[in-house]
CSV table of C-alpha atoms in Angstrom, one decimal:
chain,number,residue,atom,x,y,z
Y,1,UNK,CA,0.0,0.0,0.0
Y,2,UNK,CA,1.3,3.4,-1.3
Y,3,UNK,CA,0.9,5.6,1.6
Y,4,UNK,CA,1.8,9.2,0.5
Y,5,UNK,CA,-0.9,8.4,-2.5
Y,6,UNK,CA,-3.5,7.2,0.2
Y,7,UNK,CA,-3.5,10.4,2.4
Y,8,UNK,CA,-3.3,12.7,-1.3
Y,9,UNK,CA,-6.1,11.1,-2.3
Y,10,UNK,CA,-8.2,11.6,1.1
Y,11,UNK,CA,-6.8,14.8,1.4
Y,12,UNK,CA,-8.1,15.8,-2.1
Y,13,UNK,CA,-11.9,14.4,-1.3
Y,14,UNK,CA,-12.2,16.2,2.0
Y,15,UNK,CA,-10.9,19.4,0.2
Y,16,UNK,CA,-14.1,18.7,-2.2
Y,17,UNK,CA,-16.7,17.3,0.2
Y,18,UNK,CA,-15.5,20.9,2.3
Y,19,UNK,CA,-16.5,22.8,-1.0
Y,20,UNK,CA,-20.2,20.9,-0.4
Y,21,UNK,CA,-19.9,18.9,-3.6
Y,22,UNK,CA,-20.0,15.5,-4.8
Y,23,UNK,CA,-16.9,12.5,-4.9
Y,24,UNK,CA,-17.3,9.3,-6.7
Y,25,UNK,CA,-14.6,6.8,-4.4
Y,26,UNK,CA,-14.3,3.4,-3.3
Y,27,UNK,CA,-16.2,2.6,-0.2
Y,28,UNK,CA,-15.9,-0.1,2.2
Y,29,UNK,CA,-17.7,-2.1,0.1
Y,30,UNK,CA,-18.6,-1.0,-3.9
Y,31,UNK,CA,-18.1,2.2,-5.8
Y,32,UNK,CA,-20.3,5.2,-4.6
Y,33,UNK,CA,-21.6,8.4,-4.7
Y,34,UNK,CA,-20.7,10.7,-1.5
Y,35,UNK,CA,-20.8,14.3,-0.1
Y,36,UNK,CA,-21.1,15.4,3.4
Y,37,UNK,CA,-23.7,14.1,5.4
Y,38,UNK,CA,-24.3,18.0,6.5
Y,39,UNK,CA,-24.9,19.2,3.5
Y,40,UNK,CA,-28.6,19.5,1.7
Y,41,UNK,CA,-26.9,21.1,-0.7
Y,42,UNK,CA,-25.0,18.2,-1.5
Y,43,UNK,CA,-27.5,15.2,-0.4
Y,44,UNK,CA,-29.8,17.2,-3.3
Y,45,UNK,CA,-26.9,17.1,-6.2
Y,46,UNK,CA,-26.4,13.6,-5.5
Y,47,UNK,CA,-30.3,12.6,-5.9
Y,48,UNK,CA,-30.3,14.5,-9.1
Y,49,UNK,CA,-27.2,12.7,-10.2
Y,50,UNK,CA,-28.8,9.4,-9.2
Y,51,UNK,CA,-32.2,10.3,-11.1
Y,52,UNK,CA,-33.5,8.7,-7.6
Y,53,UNK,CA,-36.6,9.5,-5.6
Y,54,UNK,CA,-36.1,11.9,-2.8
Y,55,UNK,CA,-38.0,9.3,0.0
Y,56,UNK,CA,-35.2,6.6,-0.9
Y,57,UNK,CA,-33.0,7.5,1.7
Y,58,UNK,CA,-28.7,7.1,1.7
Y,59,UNK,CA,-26.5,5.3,3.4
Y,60,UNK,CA,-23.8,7.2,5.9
Y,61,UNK,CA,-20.6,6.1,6.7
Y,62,UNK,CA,-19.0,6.8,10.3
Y,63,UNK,CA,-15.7,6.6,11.6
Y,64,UNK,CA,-16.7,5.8,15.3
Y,65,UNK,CA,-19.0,4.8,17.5
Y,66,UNK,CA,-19.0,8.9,19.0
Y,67,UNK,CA,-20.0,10.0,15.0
Y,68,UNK,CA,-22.7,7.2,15.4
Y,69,UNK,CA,-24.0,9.0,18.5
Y,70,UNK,CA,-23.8,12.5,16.5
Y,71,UNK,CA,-26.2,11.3,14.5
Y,72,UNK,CA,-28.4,8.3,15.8
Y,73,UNK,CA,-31.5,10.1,17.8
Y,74,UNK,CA,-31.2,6.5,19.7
Y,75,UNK,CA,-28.5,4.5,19.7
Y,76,UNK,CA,-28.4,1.1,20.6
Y,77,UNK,CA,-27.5,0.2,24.3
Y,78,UNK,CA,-25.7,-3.0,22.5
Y,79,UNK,CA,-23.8,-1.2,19.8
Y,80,UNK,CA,-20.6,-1.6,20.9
Y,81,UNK,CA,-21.3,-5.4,21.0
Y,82,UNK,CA,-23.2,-4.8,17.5
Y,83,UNK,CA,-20.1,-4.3,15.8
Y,84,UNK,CA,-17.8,-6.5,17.1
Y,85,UNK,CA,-19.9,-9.6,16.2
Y,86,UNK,CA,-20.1,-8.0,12.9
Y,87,UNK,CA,-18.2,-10.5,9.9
Y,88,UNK,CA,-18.6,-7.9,7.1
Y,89,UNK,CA,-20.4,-4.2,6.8
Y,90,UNK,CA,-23.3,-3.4,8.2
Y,91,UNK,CA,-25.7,-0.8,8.0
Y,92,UNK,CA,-28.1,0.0,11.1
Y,93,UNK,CA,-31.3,1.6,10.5
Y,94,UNK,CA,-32.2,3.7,13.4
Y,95,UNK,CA,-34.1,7.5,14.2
Y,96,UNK,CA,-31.5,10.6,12.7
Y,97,UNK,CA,-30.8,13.0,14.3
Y,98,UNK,CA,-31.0,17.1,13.8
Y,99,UNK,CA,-27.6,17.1,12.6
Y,100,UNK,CA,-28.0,15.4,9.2
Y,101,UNK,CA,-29.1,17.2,6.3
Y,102,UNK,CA,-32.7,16.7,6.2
Y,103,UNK,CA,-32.8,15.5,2.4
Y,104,UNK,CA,-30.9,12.2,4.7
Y,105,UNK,CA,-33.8,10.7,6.3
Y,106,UNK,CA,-36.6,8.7,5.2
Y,107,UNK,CA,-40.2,9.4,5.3
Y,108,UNK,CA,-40.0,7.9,8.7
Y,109,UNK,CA,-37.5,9.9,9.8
Y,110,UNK,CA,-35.0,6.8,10.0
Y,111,UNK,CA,-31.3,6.7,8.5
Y,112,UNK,CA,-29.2,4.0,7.8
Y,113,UNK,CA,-25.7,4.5,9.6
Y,114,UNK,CA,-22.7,2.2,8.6
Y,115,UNK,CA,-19.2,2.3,11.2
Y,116,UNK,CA,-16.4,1.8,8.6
Y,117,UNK,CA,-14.6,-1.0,10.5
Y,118,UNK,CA,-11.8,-2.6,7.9
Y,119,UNK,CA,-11.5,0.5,5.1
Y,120,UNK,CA,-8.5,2.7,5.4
Y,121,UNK,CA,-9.5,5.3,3.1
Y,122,UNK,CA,-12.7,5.6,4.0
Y,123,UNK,CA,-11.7,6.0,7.8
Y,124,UNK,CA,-8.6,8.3,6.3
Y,125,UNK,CA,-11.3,10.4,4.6
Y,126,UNK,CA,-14.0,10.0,7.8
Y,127,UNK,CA,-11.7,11.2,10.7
Y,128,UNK,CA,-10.1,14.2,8.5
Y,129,UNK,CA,-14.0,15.2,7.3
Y,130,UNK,CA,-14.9,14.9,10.7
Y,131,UNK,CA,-18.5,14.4,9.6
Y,132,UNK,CA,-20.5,11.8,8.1
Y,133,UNK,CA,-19.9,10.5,4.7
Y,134,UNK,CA,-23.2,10.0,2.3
Y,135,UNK,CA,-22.7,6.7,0.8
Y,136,UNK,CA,-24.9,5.5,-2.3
Y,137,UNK,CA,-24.0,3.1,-5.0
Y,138,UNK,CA,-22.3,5.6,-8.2
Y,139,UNK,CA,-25.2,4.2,-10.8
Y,140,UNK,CA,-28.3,5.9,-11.8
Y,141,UNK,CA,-31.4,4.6,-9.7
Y,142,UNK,CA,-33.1,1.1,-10.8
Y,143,UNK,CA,-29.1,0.4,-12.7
Y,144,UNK,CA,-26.7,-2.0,-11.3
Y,145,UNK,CA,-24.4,-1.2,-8.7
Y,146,UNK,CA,-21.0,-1.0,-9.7
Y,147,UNK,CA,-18.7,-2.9,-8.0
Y,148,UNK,CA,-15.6,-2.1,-9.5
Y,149,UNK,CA,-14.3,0.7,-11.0
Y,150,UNK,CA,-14.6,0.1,-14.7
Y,151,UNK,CA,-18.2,-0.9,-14.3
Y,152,UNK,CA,-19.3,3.1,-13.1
Y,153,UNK,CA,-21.4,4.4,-15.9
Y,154,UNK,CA,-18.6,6.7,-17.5
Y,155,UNK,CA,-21.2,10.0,-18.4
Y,156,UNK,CA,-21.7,9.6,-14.3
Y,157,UNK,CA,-17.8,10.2,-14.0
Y,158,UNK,CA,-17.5,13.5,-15.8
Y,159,UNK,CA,-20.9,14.5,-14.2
Y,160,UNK,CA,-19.3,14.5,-10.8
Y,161,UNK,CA,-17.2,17.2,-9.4
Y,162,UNK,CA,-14.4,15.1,-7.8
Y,163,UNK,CA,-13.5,11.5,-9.1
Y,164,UNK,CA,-10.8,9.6,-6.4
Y,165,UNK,CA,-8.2,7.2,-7.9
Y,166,UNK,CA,-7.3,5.4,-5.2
Y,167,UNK,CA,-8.0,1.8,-5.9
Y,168,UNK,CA,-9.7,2.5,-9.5
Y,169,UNK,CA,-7.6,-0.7,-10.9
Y,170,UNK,CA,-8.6,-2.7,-7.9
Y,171,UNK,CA,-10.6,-5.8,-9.6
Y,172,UNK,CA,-11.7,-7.5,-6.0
Y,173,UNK,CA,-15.3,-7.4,-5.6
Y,174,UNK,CA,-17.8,-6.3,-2.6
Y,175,UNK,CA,-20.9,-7.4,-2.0
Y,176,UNK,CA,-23.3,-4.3,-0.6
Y,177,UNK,CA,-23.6,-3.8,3.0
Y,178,UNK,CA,-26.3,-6.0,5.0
Y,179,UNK,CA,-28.4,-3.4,6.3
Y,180,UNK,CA,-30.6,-3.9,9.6
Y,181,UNK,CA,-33.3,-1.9,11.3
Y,182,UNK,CA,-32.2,-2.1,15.2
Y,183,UNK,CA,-35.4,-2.4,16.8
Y,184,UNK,CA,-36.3,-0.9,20.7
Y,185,UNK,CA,-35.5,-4.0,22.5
Y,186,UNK,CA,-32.0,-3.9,20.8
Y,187,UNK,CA,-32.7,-7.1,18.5
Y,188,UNK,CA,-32.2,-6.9,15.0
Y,189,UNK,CA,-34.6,-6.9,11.6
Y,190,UNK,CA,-33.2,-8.0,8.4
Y,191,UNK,CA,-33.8,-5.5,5.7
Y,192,UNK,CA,-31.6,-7.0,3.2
Y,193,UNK,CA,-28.9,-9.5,3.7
């Protein structure tokens, strides 16, 4: 692993996400679509890059169990046990808080949060943001997900205002995140496995 080229590469996204705009990068799991979890500004550019509906809510990445708390309403009593059973990402569905841009939540007022456990740039780019990161698939909505480089839509690369290179020749492949809805009595509900 190239080092130097891995804290460029961060650096250069969190200059962009400061700017309130739009990356395309690697997540912890397939090629996506991210901005600042702050931002309304940005969660809108996204959702017109996406063609997606605005009540199909994003994914947002966290460095920490403390970034969790910024912007889980609740959080689970059991979440530190949550994540270290954890065997690959995980997304937890739980109430938002204020912080988030509003454009973030679904109808229900719900947000999927996601602790990046395993990714160094993602955590690189997380703890130098220090706010969320919007994570969404880089593919127009109802298209596949891409889970390598090559397979992003290439008029969806020059539409976007920053594009990272870290890992673009990377052919290992990611399955997307298992995403749960962590219900009041701290069990789990399977949304998608």
């Amino acid at each position: 692993m190239n080092i130097r080229f891995l804290r460029d590469e961060a650096d250069a996204a969190v200059d962009v996400l400061l700017l309130q705009q739009v990356i395309l990068y690697p997540t912890d799991t397939v090629w996506g679509l991210g901005c600042d979890a702050e931002s309304s500004k940005a969660v809108d550019q996204i959702y017109k890059l996406k063609q997606r509906p605005a009540e199909k809510a994003c994914i947002v990445l966290v460095a920490d169990e403390q970034m969790f708390a910024r912007y889980a309403e609740v959080v689970p009593p059991n979440l530190p046990e949550l994540l270290a059973a954890q065997t690959r990402p995980t997304t937890y569905v739980v109430p938002g808080s204020r912080l988030l841009a509003p454009n973030l939540l679904a109808p229900d007022g719900t947000v999927g949060l996601r602790v990046v456990q395993q990714d160094e740039f993602c955590r690189l780019v997380l703890r130098r943001l220090g706010h969320g990161l919007v994570s969404t698939s880089a593919n127009r909505s109802g298209e596949p997900t891409p889970a390598i480089f090559s397979e992003v839509d290439p008029k969806l690369v020059r539409e976007v205002e920053h594009v990272v290179n870290w890992r673009q020749d990377d052919g290992s492949r990611s399955q997307p995140s298992r995403v749960v809805r962590v219900l009041a009595d701290g069990r789990l509900e399977v949304l998608r496995d």
